[in-house]
PDB file of C-alpha atoms and ligand atoms in Angstrom:
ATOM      1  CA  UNK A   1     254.558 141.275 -66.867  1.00  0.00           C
ATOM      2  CA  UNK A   2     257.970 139.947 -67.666  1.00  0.00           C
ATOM      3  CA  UNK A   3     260.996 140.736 -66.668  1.00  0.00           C
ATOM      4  CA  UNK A   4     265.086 140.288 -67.388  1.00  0.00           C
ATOM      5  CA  UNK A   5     268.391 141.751 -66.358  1.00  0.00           C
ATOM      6  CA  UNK A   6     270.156 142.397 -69.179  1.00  0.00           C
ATOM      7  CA  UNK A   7     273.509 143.185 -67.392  1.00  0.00           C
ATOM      8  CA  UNK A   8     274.473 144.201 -63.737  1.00  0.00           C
ATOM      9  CA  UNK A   9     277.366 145.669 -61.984  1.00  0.00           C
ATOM     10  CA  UNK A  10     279.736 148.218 -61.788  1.00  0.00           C
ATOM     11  CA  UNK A  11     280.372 147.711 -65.912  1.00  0.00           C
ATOM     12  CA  UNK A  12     277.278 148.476 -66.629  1.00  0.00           C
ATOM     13  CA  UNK A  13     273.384 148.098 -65.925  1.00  0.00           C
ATOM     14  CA  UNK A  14     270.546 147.382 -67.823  1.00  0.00           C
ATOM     15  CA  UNK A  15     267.050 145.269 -67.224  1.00  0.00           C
ATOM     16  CA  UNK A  16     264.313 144.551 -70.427  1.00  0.00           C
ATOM     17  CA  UNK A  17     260.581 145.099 -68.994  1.00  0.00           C
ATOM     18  CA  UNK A  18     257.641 143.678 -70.795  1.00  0.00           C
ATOM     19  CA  UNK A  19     253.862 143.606 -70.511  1.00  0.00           C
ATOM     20  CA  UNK A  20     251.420 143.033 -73.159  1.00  0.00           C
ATOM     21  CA  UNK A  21     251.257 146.734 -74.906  1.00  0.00           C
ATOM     22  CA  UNK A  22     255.306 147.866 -73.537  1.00  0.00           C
ATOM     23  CA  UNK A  23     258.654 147.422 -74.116  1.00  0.00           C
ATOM     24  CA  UNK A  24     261.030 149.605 -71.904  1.00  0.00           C
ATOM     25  CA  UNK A  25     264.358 149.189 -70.428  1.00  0.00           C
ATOM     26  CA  UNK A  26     265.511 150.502 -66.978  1.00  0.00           C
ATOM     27  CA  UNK A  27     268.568 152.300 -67.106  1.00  0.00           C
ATOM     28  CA  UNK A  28     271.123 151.862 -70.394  1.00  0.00           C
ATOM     29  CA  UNK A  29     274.568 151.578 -68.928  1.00  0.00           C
ATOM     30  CA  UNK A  30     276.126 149.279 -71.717  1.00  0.00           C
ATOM     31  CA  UNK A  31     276.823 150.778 -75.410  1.00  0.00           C
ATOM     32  CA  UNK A  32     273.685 150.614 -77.641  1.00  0.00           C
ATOM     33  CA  UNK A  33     275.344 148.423 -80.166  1.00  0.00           C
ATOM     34  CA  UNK A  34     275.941 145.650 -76.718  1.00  0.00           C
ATOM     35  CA  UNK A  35     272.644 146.371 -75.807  1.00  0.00           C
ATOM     36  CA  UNK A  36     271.445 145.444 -78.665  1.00  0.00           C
ATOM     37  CA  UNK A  37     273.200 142.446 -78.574  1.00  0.00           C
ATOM     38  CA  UNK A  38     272.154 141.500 -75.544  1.00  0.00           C
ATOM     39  CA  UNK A  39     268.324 142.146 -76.192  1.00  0.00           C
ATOM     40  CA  UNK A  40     269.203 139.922 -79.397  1.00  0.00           C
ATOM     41  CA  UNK A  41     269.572 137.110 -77.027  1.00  0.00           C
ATOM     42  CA  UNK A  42     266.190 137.681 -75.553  1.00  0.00           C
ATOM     43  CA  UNK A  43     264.590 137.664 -79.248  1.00  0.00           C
ATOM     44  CA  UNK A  44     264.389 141.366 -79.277  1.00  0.00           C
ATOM     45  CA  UNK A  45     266.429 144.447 -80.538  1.00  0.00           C
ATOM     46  CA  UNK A  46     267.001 148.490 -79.697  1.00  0.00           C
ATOM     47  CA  UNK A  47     263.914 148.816 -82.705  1.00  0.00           C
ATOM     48  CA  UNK A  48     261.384 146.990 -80.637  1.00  0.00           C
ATOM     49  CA  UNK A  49     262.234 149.170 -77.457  1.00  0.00           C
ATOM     50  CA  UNK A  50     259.570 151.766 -76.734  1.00  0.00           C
ATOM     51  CA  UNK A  51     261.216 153.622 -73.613  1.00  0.00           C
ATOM     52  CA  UNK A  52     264.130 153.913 -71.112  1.00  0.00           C
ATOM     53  CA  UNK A  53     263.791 154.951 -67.871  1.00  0.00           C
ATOM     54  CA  UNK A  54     266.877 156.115 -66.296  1.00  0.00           C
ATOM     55  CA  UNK A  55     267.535 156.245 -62.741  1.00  0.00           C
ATOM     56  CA  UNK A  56     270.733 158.743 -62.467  1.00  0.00           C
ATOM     57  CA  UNK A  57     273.457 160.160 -64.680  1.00  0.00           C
ATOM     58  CA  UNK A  58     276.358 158.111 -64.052  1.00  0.00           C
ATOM     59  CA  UNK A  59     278.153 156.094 -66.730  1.00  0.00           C
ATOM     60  CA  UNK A  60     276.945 152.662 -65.847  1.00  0.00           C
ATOM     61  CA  UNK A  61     273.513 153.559 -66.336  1.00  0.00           C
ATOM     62  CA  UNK A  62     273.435 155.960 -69.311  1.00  0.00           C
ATOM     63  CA  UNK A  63     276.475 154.561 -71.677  1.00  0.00           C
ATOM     64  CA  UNK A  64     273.810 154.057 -74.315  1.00  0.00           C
ATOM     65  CA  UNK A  65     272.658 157.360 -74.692  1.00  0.00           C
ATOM     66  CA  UNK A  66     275.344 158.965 -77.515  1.00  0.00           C
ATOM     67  CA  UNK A  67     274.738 155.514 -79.994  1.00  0.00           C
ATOM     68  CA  UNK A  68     271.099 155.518 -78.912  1.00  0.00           C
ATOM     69  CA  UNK A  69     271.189 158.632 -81.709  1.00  0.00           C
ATOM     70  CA  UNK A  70     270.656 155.787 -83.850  1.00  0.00           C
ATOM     71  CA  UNK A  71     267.054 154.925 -82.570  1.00  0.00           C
ATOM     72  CA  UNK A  72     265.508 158.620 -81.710  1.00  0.00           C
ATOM     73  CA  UNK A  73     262.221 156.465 -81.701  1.00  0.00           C
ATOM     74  CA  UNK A  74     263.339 155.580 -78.438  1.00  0.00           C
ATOM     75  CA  UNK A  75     261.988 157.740 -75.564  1.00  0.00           C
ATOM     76  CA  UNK A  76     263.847 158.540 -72.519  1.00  0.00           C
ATOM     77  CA  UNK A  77     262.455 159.263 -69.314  1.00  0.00           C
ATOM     78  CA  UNK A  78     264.360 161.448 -66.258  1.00  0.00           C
ATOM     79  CA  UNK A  79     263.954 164.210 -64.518  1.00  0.00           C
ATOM     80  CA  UNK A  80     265.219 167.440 -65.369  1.00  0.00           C
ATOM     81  CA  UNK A  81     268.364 167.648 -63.357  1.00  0.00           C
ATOM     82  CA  UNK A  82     269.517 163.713 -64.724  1.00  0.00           C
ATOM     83  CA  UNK A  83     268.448 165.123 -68.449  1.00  0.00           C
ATOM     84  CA  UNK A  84     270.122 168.118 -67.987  1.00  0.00           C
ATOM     85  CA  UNK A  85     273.505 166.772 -66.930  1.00  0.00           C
ATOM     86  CA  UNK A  86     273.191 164.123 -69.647  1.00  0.00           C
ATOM     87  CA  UNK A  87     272.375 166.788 -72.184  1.00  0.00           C
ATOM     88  CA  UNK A  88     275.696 168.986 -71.358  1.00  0.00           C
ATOM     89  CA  UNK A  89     277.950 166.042 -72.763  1.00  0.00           C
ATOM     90  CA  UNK A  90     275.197 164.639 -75.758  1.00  0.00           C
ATOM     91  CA  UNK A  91     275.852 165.723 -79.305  1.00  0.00           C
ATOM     92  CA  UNK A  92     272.381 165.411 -80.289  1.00  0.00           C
ATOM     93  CA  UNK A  93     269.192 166.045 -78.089  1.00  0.00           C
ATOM     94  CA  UNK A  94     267.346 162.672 -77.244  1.00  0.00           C
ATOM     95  CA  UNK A  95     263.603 162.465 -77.035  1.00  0.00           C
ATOM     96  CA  UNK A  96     263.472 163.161 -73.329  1.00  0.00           C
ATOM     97  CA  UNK A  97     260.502 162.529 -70.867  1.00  0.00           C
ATOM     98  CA  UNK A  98     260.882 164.539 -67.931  1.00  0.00           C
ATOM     99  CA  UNK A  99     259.182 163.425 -64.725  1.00  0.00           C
ATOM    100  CA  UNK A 100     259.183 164.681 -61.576  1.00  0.00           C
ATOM    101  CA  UNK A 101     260.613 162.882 -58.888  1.00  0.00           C
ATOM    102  CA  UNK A 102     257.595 161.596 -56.095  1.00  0.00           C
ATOM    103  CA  UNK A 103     255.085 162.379 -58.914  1.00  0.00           C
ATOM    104  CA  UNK A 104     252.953 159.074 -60.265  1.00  0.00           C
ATOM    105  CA  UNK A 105     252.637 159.452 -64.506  1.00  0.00           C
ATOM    106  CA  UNK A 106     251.493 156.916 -66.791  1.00  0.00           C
ATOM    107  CA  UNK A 107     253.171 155.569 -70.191  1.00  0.00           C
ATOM    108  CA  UNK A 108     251.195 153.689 -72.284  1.00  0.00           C
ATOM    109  CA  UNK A 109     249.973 150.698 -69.712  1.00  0.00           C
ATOM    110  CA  UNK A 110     252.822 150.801 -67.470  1.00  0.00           C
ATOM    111  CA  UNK A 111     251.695 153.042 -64.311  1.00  0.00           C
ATOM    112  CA  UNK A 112     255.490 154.295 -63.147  1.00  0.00           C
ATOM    113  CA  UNK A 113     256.043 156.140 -59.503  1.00  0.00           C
ATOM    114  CA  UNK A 114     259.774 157.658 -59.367  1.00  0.00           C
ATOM    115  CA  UNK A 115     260.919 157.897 -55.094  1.00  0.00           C
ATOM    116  CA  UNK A 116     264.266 159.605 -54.151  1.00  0.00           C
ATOM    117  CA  UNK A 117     267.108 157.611 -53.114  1.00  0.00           C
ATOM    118  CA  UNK A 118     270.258 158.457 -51.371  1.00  0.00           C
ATOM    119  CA  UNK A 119     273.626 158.091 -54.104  1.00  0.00           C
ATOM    120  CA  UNK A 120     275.809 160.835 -55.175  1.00  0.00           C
ATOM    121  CA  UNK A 121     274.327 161.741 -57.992  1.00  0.00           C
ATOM    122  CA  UNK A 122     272.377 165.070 -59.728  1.00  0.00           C
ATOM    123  CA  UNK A 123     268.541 163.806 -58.715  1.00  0.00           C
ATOM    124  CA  UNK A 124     268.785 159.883 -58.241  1.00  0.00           C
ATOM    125  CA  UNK A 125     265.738 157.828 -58.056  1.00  0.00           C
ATOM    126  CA  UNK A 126     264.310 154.356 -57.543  1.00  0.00           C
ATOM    127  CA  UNK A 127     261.178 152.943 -59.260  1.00  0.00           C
ATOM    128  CA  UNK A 128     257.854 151.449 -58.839  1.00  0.00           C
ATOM    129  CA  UNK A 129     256.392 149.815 -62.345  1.00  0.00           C
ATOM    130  CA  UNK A 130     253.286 148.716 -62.363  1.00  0.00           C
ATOM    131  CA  UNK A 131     250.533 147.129 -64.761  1.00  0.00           C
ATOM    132  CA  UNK A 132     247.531 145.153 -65.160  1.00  0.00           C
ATOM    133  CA  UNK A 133     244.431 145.411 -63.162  1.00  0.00           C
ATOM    134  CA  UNK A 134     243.601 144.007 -59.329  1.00  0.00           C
ATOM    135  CA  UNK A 135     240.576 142.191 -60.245  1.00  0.00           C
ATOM    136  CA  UNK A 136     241.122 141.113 -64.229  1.00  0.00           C
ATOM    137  CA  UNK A 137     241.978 136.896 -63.783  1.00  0.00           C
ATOM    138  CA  UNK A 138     243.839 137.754 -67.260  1.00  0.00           C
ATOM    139  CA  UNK A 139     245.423 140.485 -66.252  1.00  0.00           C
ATOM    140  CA  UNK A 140     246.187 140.496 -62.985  1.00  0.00           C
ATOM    141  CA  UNK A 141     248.158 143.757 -61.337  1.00  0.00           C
ATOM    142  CA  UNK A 142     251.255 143.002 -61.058  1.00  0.00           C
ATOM    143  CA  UNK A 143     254.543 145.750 -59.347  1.00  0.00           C
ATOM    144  CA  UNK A 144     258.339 145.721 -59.905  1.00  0.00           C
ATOM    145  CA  UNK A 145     261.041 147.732 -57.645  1.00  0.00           C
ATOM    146  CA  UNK A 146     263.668 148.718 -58.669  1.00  0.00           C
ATOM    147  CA  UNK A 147     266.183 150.052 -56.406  1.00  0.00           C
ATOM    148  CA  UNK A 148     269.768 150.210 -57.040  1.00  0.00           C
ATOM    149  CA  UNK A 149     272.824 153.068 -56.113  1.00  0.00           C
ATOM    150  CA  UNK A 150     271.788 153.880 -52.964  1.00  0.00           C
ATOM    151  CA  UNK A 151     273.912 154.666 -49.749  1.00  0.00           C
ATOM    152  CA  UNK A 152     270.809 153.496 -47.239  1.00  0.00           C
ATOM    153  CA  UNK A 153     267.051 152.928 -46.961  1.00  0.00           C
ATOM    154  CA  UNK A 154     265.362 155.460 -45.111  1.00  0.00           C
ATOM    155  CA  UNK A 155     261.587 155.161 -44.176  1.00  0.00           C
ATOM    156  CA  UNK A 156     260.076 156.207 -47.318  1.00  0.00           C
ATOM    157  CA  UNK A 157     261.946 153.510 -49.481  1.00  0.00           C
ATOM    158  CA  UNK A 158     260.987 150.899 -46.838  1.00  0.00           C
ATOM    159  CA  UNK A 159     257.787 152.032 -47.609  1.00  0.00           C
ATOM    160  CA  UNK A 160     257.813 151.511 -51.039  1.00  0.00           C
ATOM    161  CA  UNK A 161     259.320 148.164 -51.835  1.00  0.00           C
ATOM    162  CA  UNK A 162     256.530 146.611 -49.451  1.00  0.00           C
ATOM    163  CA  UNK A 163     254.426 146.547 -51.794  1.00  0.00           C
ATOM    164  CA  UNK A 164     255.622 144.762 -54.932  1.00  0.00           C
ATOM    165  CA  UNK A 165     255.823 141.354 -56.345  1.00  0.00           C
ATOM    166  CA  UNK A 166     259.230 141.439 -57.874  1.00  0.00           C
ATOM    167  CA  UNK A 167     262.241 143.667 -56.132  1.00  0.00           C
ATOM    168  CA  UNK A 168     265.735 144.697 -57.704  1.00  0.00           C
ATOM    169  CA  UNK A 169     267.931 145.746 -54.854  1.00  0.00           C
ATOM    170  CA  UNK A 170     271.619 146.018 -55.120  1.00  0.00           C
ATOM    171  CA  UNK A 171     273.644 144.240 -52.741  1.00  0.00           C
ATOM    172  CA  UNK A 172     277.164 145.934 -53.385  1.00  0.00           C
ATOM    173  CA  UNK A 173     279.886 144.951 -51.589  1.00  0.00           C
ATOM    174  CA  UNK A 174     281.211 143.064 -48.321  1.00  0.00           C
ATOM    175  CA  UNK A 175     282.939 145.642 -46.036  1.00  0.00           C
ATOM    176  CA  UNK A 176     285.525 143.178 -45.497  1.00  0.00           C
ATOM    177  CA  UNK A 177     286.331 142.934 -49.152  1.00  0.00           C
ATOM    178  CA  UNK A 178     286.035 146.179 -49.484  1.00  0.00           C
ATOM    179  CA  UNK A 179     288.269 147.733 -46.662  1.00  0.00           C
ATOM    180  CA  UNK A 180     290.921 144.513 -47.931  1.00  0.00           C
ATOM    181  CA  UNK A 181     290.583 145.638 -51.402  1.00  0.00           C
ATOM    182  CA  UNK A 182     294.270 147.154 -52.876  1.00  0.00           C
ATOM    183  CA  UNK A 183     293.189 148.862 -56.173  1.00  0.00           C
ATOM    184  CA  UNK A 184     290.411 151.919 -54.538  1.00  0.00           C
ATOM    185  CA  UNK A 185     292.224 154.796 -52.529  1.00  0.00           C
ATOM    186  CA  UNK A 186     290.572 155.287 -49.133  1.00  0.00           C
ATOM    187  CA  UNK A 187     288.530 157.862 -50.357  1.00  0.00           C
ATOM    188  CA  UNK A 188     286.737 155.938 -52.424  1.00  0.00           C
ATOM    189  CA  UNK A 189     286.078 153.306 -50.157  1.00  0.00           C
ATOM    190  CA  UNK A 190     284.683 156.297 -47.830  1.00  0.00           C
ATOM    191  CA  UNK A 191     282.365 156.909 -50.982  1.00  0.00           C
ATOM    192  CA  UNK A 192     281.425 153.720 -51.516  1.00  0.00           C
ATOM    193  CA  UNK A 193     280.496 152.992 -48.213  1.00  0.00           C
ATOM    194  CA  UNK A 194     278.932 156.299 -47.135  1.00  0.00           C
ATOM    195  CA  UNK A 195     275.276 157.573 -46.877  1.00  0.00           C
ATOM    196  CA  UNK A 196     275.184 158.327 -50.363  1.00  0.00           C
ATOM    197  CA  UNK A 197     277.047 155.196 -51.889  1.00  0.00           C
ATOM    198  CA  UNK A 198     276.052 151.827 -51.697  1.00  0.00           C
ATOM    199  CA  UNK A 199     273.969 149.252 -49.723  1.00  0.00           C
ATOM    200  CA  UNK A 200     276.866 146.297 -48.503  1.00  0.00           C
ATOM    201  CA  UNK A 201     275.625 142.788 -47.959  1.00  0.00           C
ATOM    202  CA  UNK A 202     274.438 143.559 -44.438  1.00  0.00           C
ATOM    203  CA  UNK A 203     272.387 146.908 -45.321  1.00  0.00           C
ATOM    204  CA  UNK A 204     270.549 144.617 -47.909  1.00  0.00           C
ATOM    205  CA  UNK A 205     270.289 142.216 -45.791  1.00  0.00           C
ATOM    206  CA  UNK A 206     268.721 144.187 -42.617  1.00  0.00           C
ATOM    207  CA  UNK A 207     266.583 146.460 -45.301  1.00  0.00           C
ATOM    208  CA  UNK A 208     265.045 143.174 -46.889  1.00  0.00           C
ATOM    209  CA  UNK A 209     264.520 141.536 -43.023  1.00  0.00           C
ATOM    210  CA  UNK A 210     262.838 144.267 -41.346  1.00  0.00           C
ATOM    211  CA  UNK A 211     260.239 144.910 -44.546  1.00  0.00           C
ATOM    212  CA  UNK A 212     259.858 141.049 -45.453  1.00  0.00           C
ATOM    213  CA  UNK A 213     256.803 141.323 -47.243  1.00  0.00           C
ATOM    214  CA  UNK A 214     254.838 138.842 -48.051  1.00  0.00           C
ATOM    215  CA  UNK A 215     253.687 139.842 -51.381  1.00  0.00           C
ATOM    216  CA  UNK A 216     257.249 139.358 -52.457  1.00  0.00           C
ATOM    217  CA  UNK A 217     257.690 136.330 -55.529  1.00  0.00           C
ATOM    218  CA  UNK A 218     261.009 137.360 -56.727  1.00  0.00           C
ATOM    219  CA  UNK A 219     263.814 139.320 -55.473  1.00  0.00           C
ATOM    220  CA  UNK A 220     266.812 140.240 -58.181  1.00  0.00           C
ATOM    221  CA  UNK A 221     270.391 140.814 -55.655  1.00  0.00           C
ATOM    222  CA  UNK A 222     272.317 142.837 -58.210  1.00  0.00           C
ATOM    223  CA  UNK A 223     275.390 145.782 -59.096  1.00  0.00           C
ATOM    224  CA  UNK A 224     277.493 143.172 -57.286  1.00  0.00           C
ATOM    225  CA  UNK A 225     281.101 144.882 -57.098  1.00  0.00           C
ATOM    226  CA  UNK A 226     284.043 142.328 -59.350  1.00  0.00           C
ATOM    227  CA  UNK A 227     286.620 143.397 -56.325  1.00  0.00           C
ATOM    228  CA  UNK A 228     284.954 143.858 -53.779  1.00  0.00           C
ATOM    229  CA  UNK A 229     282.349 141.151 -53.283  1.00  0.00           C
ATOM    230  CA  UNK A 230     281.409 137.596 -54.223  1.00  0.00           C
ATOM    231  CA  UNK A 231     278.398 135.657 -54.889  1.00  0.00           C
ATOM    232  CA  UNK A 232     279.329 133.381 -51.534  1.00  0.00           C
ATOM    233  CA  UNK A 233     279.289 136.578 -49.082  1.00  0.00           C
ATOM    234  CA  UNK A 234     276.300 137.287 -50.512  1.00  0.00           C
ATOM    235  CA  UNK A 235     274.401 133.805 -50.350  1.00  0.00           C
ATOM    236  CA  UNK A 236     275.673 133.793 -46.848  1.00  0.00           C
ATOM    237  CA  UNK A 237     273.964 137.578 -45.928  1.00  0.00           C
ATOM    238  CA  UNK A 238     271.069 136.016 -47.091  1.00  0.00           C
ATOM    239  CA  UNK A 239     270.660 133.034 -45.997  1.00  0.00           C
ATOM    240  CA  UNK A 240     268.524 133.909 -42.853  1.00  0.00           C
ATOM    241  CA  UNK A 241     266.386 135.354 -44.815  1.00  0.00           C
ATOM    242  CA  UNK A 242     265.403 132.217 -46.993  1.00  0.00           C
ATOM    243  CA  UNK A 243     264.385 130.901 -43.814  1.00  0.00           C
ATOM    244  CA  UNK A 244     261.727 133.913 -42.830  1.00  0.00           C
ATOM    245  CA  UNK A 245     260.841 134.887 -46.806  1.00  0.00           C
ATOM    246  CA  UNK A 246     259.098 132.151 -48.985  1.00  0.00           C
ATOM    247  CA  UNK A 247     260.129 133.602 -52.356  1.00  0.00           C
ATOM    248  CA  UNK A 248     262.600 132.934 -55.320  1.00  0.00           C
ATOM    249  CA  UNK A 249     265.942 135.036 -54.685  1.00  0.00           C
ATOM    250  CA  UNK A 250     268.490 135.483 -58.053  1.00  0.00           C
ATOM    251  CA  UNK A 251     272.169 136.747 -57.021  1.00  0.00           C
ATOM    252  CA  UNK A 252     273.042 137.951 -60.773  1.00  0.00           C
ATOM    253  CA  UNK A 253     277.022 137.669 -60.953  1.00  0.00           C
ATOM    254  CA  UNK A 254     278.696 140.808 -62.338  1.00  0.00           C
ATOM    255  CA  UNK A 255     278.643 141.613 -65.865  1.00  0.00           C
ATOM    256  CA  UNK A 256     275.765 138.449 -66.189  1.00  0.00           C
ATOM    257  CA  UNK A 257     272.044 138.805 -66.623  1.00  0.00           C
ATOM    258  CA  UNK A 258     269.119 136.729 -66.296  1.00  0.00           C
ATOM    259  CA  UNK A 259     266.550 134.735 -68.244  1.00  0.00           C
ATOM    260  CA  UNK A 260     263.258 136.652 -68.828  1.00  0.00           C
ATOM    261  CA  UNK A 261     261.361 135.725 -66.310  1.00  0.00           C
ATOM    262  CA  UNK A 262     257.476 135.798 -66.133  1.00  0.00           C
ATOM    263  CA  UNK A 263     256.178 137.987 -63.070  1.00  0.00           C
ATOM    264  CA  UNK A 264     252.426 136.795 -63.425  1.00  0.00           C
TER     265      UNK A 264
HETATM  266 ZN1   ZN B   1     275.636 152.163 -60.534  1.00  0.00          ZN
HETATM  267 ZN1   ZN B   2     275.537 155.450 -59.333  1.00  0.00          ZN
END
């Protein structure tokens, strides 16, 4: 399994997912003609992409979806309330997957499990990817989560990222920074930091501290706000944890990506 971000952030978010027989993206929130561009500087392009799995309806996640007309060979997985509030504002009818949120499915050799998370949005949802096989030396199992846009953890996402080799979890803004900030009304701030906005810092920090698995290789802190965070606040939320966790931690600056990483 490999992995890259292709973007993160509040101007868009994207990550390229690879095994041996798949190509998929998670979540499309940059044009399809930048995404392109930016799987051109990975060696690939929108034609090699199989799937997309999107994890909610809002614009920094989906902004792909009206060019992505342009390769209807691409699939696109949601579930039916994300698909249908897509659909309302799409001027052609993609080649949707629908799952159903909690349910386990299978696409090609990518074994996918879609959990509820907490965001103001239609049905949002986190993700478990997995491939490979527990006892093939070649091919060994390997798990990515992926959980981003969510307000707080409850028990049933703790339960899920414990599991996994590789985690995505955002890491959104500092409350300081955020309350300080002059551009967002206070209402949006409210938003932001509510039960259905985003993890700060200090959530991420206190969600990744009391699972601290020890299966966990990499961890991916990403959807950084521009305004209302900075890569120090966050190197300083987690810096106990590099004491307690022995793996390889990646704060991906807004509007940057990372290399594509092997997860094996
Ligand atoms: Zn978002
Ligand atoms: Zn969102």
């Amino acid at each position: 399994m490999r992995f890259g971000i292709l973007g993160s952030g509040s101007s868009g978010n994207s990550a390229l997912l690879l095994t041996d027989g798949t190509r998929v993206l998670i979540d499309a929130g940059f044009s399809a003609r930048k995404l392109d561009a930016l799987l051109g500087g990975m060696s690939l392009s929108l034609n090699q992409i199989d799937a997309i799995f999107l994890t909610h309806e809002h614009g920094d996640h989906t902004a792909a979806l009206e060019g992505l007309r342009r390769h209807p060979h691409i699939q696109i997985f949601a579930n039916a309330p994300t698909a249908h509030c897509l659909q309302h504002d799409l001027k052609y009818r993609p080649s949707w997957q629908i799952f159903e949120t909690g349910a386990l499915f299978h696409f090609k050799d990518l074994e996918i499990e879609a959990f509820p998370v907490p965001h103001d949005a239609q049905e949002p949802v986190g993700f478990r990817f997995s491939s490979g096989h527990p006892d093939d030396l070649f091919s060994p199992s390997r798990s990515l989560v992926w959980l981003t846009d969510l307000g707080h953890a409850p028990l049933n996402i703790r339960d899920r990222i414990r599991d996994c080799d590789a985690l995505v979890v955002e890491a959104n803004h500092c409350p300081h920074l955020l309350q300080a900030d002059p551009k967002r009304p206070w209402s949006t701030k409210q938003r932001i930091s509510g039960r259905h906005g985003h993890l700060s810092n200090e959530a991420m920090r206190e969600l990744l501290d009391s699972v601290a698995s020890p299966r966990w290789r990499r961890i991916f802190l990403t959807h950084l706000s521009r305004d209302c965070n900075s890569l120090q606040a966050v190197e300083d939320s987690l810096a106990p944890l590099k004491q307690k966790l022995a793996c390889q931690f990646f704060v991906v600056e807004p509007g940057m990506g990372t290399p594509l990483l092997s997860l094996d």
